[in-house]
XYZ file of C-alpha atoms in Angstrom:
505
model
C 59.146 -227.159 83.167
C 62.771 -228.035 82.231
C 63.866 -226.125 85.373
C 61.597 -227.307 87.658
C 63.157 -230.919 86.614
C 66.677 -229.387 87.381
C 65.936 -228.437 90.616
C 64.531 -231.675 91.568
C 67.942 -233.135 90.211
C 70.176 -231.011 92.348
C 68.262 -230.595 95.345
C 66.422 -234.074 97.537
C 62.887 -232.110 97.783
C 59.620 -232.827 96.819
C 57.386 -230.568 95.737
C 54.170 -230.037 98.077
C 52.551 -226.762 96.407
C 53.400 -223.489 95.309
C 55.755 -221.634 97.551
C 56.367 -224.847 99.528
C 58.569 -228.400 99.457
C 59.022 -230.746 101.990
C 63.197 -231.333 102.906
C 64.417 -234.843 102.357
C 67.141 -236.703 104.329
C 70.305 -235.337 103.309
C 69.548 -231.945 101.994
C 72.240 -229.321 102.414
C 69.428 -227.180 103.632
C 68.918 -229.129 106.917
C 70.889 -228.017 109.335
C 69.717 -228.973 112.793
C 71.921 -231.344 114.188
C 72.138 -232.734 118.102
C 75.514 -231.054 118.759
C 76.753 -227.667 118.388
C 77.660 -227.048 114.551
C 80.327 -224.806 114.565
C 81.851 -224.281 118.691
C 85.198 -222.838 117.477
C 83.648 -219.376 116.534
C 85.194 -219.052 113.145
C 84.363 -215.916 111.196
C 81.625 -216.661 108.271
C 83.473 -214.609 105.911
C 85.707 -214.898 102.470
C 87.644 -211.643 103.623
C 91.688 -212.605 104.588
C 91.786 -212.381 108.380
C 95.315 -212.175 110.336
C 93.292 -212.534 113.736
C 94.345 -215.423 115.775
C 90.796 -217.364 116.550
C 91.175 -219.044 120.285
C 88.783 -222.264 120.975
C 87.563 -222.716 124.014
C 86.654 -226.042 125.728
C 85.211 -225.942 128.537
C 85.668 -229.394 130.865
C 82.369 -229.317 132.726
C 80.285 -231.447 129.792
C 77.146 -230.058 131.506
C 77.247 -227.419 129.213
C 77.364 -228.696 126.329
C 75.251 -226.910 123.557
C 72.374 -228.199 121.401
C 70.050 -226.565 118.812
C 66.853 -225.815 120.386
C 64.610 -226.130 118.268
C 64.693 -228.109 114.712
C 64.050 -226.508 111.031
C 60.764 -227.232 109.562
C 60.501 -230.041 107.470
C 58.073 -227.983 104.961
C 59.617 -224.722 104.045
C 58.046 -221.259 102.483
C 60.480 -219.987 99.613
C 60.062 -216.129 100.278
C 60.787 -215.741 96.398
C 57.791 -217.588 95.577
C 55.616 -215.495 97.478
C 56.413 -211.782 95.271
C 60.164 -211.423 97.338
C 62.865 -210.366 94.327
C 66.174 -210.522 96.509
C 67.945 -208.880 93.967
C 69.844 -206.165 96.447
C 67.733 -203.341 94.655
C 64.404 -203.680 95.582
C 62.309 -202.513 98.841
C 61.074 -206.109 99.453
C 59.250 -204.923 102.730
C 56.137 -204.388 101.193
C 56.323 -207.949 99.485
C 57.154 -209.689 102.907
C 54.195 -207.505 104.943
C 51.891 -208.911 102.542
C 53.102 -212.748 103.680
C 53.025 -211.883 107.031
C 48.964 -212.065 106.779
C 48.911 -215.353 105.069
C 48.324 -217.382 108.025
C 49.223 -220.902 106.197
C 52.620 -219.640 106.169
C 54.511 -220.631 109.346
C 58.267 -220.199 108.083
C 60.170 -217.777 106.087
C 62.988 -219.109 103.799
C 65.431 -216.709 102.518
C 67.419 -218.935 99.669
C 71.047 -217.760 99.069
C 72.779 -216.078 96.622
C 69.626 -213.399 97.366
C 69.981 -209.779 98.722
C 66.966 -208.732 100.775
C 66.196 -205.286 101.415
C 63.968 -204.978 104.628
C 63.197 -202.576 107.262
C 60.834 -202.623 110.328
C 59.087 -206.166 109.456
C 56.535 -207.276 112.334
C 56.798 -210.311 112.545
C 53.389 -212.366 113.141
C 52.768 -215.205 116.068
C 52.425 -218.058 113.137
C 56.218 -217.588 111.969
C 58.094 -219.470 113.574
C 61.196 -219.998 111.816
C 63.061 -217.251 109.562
C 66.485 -218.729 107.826
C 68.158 -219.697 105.143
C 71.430 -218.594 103.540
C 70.452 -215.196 102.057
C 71.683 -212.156 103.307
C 68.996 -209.647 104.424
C 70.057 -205.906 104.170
C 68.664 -203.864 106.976
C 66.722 -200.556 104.675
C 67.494 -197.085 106.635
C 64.124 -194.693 106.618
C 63.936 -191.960 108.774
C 65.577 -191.581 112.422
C 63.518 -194.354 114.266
C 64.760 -197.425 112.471
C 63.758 -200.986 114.301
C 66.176 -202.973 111.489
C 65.000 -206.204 109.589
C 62.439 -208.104 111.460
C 61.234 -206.118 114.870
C 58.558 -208.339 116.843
C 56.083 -206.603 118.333
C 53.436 -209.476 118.988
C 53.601 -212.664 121.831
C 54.824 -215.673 120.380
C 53.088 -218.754 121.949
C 55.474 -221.161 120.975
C 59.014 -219.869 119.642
C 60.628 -217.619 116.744
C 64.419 -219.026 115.422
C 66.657 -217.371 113.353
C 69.331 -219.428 111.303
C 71.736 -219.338 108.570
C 70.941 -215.719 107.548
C 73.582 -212.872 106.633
C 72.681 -209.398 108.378
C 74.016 -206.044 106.882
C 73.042 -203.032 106.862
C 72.304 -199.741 104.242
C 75.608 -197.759 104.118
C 73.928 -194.858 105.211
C 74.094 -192.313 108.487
C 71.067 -193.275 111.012
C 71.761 -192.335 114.599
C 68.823 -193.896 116.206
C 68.670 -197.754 115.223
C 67.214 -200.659 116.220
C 69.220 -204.334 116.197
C 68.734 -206.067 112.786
C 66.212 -208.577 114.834
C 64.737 -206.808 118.042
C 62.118 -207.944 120.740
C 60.138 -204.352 121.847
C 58.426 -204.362 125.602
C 54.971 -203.907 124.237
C 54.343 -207.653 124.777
C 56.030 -211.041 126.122
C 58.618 -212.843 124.415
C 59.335 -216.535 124.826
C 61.550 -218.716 123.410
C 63.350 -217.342 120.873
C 66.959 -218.844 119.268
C 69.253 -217.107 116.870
C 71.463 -218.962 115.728
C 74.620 -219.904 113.050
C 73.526 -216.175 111.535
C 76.255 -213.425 110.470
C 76.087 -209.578 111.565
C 77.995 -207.355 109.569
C 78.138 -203.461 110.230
C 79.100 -200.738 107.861
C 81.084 -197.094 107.970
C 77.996 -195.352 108.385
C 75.160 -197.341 110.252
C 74.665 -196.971 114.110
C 72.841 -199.723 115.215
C 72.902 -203.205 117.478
C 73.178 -206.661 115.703
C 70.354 -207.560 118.147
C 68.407 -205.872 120.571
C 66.125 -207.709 123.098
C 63.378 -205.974 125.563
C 62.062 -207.294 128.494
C 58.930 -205.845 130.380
C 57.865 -207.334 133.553
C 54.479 -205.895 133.251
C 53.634 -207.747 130.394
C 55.329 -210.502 130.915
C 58.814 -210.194 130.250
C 61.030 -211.927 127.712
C 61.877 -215.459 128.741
C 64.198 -218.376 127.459
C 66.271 -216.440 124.673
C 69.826 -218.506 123.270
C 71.941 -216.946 121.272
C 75.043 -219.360 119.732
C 77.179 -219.817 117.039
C 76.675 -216.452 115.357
C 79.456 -213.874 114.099
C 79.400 -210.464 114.769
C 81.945 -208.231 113.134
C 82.611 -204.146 113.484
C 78.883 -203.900 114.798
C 79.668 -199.852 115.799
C 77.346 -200.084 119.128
C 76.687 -202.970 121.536
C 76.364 -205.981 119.052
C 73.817 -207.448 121.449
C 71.614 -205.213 124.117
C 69.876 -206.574 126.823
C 67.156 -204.256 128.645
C 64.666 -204.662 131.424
C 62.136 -202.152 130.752
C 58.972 -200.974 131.810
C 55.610 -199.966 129.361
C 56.479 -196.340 129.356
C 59.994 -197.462 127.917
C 62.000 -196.758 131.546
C 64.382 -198.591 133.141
C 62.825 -201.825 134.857
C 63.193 -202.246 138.382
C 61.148 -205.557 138.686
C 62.250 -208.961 139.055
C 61.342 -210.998 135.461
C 62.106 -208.636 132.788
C 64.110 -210.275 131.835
C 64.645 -214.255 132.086
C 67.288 -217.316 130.793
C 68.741 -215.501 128.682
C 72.095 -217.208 127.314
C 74.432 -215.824 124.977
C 77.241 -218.093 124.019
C 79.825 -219.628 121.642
C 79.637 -216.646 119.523
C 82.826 -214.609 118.100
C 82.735 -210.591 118.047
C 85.240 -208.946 115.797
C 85.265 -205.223 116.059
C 88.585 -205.128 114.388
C 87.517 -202.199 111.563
C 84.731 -201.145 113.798
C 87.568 -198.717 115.640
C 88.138 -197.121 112.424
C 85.061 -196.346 111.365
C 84.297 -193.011 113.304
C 80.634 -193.773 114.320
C 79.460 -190.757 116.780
C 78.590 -193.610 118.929
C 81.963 -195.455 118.935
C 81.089 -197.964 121.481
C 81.788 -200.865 119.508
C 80.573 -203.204 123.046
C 80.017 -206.604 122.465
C 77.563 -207.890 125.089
C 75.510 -205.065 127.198
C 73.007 -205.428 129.959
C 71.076 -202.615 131.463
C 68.142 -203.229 133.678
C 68.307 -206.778 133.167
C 65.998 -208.452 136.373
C 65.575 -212.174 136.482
C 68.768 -214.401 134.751
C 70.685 -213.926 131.737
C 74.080 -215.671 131.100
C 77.428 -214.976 128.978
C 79.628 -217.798 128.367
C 82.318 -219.422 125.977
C 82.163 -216.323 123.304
C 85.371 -214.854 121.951
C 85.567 -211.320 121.551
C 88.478 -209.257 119.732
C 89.268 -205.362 119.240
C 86.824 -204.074 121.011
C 86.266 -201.147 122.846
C 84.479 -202.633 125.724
C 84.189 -206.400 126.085
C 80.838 -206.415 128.862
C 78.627 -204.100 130.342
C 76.131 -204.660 133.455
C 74.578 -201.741 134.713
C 71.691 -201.759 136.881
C 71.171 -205.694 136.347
C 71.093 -208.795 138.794
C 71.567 -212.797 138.542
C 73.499 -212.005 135.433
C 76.971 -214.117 135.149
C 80.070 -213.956 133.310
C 81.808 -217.089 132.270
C 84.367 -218.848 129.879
C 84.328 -216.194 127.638
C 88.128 -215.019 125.536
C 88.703 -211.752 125.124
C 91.640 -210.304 123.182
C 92.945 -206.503 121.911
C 90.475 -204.518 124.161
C 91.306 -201.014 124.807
C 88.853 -199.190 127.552
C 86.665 -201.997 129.263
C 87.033 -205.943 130.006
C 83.900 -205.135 131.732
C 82.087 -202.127 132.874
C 79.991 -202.630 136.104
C 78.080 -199.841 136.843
C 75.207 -199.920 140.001
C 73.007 -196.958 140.739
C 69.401 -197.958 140.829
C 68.674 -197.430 144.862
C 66.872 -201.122 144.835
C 69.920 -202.702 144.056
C 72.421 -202.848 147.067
C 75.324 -205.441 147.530
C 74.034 -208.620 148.064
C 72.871 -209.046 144.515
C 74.710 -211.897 142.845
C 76.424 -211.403 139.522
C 79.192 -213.328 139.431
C 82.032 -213.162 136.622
C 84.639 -216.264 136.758
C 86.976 -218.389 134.472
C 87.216 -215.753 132.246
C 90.590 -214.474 129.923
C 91.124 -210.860 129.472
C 93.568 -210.015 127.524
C 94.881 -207.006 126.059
C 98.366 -205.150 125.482
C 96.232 -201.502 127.063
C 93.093 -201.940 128.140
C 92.886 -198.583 129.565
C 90.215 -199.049 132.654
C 90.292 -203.130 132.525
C 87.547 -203.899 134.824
C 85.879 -200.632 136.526
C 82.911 -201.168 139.340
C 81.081 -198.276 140.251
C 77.792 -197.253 141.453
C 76.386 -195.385 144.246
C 74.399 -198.057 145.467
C 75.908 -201.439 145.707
C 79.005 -201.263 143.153
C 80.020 -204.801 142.600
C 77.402 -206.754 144.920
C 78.535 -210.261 146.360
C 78.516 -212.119 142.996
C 82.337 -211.762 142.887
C 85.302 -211.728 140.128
C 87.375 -215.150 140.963
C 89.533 -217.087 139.091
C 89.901 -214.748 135.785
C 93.154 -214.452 133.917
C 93.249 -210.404 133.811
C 95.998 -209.389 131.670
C 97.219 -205.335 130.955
C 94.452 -203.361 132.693
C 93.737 -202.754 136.319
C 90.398 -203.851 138.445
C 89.311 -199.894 139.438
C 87.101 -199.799 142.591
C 85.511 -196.839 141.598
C 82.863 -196.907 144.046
C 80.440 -198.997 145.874
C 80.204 -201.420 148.895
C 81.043 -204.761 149.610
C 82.508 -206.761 145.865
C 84.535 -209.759 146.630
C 87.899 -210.263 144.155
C 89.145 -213.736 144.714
C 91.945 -215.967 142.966
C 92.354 -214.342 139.823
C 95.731 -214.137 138.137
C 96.328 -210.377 137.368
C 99.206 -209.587 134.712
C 100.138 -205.356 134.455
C 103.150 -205.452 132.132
C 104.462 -202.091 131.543
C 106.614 -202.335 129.153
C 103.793 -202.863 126.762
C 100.933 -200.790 128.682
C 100.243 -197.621 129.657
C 99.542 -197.966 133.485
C 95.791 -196.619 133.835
C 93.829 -194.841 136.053
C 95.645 -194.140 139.412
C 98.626 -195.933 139.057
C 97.505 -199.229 140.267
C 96.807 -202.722 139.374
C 94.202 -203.043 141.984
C 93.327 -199.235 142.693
C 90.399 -198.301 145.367
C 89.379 -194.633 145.259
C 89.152 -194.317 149.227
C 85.711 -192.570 150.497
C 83.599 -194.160 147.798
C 84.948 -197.605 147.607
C 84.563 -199.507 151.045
C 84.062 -203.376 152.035
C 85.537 -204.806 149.312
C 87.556 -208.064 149.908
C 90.744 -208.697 147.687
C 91.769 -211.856 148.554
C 94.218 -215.013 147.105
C 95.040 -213.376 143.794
C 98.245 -213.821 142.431
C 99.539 -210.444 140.979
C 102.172 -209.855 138.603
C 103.539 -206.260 138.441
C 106.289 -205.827 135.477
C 108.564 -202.817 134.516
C 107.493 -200.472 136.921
C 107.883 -199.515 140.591
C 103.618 -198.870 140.957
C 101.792 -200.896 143.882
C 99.825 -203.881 143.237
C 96.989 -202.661 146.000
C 96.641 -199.146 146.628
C 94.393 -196.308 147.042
C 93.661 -193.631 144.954
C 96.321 -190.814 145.991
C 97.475 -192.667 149.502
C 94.066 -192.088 150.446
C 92.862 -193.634 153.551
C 90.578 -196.995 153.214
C 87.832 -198.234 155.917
C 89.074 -200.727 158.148
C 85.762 -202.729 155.983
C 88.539 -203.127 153.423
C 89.872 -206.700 153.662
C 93.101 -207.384 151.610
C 93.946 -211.215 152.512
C 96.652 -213.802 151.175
C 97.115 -212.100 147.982
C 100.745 -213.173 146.056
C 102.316 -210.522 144.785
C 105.087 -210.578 141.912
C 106.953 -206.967 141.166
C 110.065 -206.410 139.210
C 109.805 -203.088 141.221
C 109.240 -202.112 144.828
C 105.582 -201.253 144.699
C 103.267 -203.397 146.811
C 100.345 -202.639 148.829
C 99.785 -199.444 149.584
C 95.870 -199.162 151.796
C 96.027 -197.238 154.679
C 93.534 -198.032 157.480
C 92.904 -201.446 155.480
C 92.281 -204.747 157.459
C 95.731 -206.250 155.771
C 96.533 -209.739 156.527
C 98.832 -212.693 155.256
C 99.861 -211.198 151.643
C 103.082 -212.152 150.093
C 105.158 -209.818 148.315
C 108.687 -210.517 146.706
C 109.919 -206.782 145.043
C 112.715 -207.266 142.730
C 110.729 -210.390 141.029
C 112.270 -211.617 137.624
C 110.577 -214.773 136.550
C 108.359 -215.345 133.795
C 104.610 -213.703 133.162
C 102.028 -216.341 132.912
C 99.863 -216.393 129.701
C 97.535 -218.198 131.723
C 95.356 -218.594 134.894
C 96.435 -222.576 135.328
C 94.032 -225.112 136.793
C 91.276 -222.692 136.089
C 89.278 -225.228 134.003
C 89.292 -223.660 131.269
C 91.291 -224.885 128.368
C 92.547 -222.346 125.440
C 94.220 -223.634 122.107
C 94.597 -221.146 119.152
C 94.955 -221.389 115.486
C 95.030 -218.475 112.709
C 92.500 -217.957 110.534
């Protein structure tokens, strides 16, 4: 009884039954607030960091970001209900055994508390699963669906918050995110929020994995904010549009408002790990029909920053990305329904690497980079590759190719087309900065003939060299070029409206 009066002491609750309390005004467990609790991405971690953390502020204050949905003012302590957290024991059982106790409606994981889950269902009543535990993702067999995997509708909404993700130290190569949405049924409304995602040498897995199916009525109305994700070996968050025998989707609504944002990814360590996988991608979309959104996340060290394959009405915006080395973005389009009028824009970003070997690469032998466009980016040491497709637009960005810190990429370009599968694109009022080297700021792959379709229009171009434009058979018009350029390298698209301030932590 004495430490049942302790608790009451240290913590403003009031004790409703067994397993339950009701959260007073000013508890340190309420966290729901009407503004964004943490928009500078700072790493939730104790570990000594030498990464510079850039906060981004974007001017437009329609986007400003509030919680969703609020905590509940009764709360289920998990521990009450046969849970040990003690970083030893298989609490799955334990937890399956809540999951029928329909009186239940919230999980709460307290902290200073190891949980050690795998492939939890979790039921339509729950609607809330946080705390400040740390739940430990249990590896069995080669089919692992992680922590919590939701395999029935939720009427109303599921929100994650406050929780610590790892994983078992231990060699799985097929695995699930830590909380993943399968196609079986619809998903609505779901947030994940102020949570940490930690990977591990051995693990191969997503932080979060979300699945959309049309036929059953897709996944709708997912936000995803103020969460850290750090060395997560394969794409920390997944998108798919997929159909009930597990395909790719190819209708409109598999996928629907989804919104990722003011998150940080760190795949610093992640590089060094050696996973088989070695993506290390920090936002992917595949198949994705029907809206989903990417904005005002910072992303460092990765491999690739973004991938959209086979997706439309996804966009691309305000995010920071820093130390990449293969992709800013990867834009692959090859399902024959898709063609090049399907907007996905990508704007007001920063890319920013020292090498970023292929920078931003659109391919796809249907469509490539459809009429969404790439404008006003700051695009610094990797090229834009037109691999292949028909009709992208690439408008006002500021594009920075320094080679005295970068290797120059592929084809020798900081704009490169690869004539015969790259036609109609427009490349037009960018201001291009070409440093160290005599390579053109527009050419084709090997002085290859382009289609008159080609448009290269108005574009500034800055070279310390004597390389320019270099299209054959393009429509050229109105481009600037001054060769022998020495002025300064911006660090910066300017008036872009995006603001960037950075501080070390």
């Amino acid at each position: 009884m004495m430490k049942k009066l302790v608790l009451i002491a240290l913590l403003p609750i009031t004790m409703l039954m067994s397993g339950s309390f009701v959260m007073q005004k000013g508890s340190p467990l309420l966290k729901a607030e009407d503004s964004v609790p943490n928009t500078t991405g700072t790493m939730a971690t104790s570990e000594t960091s030498t990464i510079t953390e850039t906060t981004l502020t974007n001017v437009d204050s329609t986007n400003k970001i509030t919680d969703k949905y609020d905590l509940p003012k009764t709360i289920y302590n998990v521990l009450d209900y046969g849970l040990k957290g003690d970083g030893v024991t298989d609490d799955s059982e334990a937890l399956e055994q809540l999951a029928h106790n329909t009186n239940v409606t919230n999980w709460y994981f307290p902290a200073d508390h190891t949980f050690r889950l795998s492939n939890i269902s979790v039921p339509a009543h729950v609607n809330t699963i946080f705390g400040e535990g740390t739940i430990e993702t249990i590896m069995k067999g080669t089919n692992t669906r992680g922590a919590f995997h939701n395999l029935t509708t939720t009427e109303d909404h599921t929100l994650y918050d406050g929780l610590h993700f790892t994983w078992e130290n231990k060699r799985v190569d097929t695995l699930y995110g830590a909380i993943s949405y399968g196609n079986a049924v619809s998903h609505r409304n779901i947030e994940i929020r102020n949570c940490t995602f930690r990977g591990n040498e051995e693990a191969s897995h997503n932080a979060i994995l979300l699945i959309g199916n049309e036929e059953t009525g897709g996944l709708t109305n997912a936000f995803i904010h103020n969460n850290q994700f750090i060395d997560i070996p394969r794409a920390a968050i997944e998108v798919l549009g997929r159909n009930a025998s597990g395909n790719a989707s190819k209708d409109d609504g598999s996928i629907n408002n989804v919104n990722i944002y003011d998150n940080t990814f760190d795949a610093t360590h992640a590089n060094d790990y050696g996973h088989k996988d070695g993506w290390h991608c920090a936002i992917s979309f595949s198949s994705s029909r029907g809206g989903a959104k990417a904005y005002n996340n910072r992303l460092i060290n990765h491999r690739w920053d973004f991938e959209v394959s086979d997706s439309k009405d996804v966009e691309l915006y305000n995010n920071y990305t820093t130390g990449t080395s293969e992709y800013f973005l990867f834009y692959n389009q090859n399902a024959s329904d898709l063609n090049a009028n399907v907007p996905n824009p990508v704007h007001h970003n920063h890319f920013e690497s020292e090498d970023c070997l292929y920078g931003i690469t659109i391919q796809g032998a249907n469509g490539g980079m459809p009429a969404g466009e790439i404008y006003e980016n700051y695009i610094k040491g990797g090229p834009i590759w037109l691999k292949e497709g028909d009709g992208g637009i690439i408008r006002n960005n500021t594009i920075v190719k320094d080679l005295t810190v970068t290797t120059v990429g592929p084809y020798s370009a900081v704009i490169k087309g690869d004539a015969g599968n790259s036609e109609g694109f427009k490349v037009i009022e960018n201001d291009i900065y070409v440093y160290g080297s005599d390579i053109d700021a527009i050419s084709n792959r090997n002085d290859e003939s382009s289609s008159s379709t080609t448009q290269i229009y108005n574009n500034h171009i800055y070279s310390s060299g004597i390389g320019c434009i270099n299209m054959p058979g393009a429509d050229i018009e109105g481009n600037n070029c001054q060769t022998s350029w020495s002025g300064d390298i911006p660090s910066s698209r300017p008036g872009a409206g995006l603001q960037y301030s950075t501080k070390s932590y």
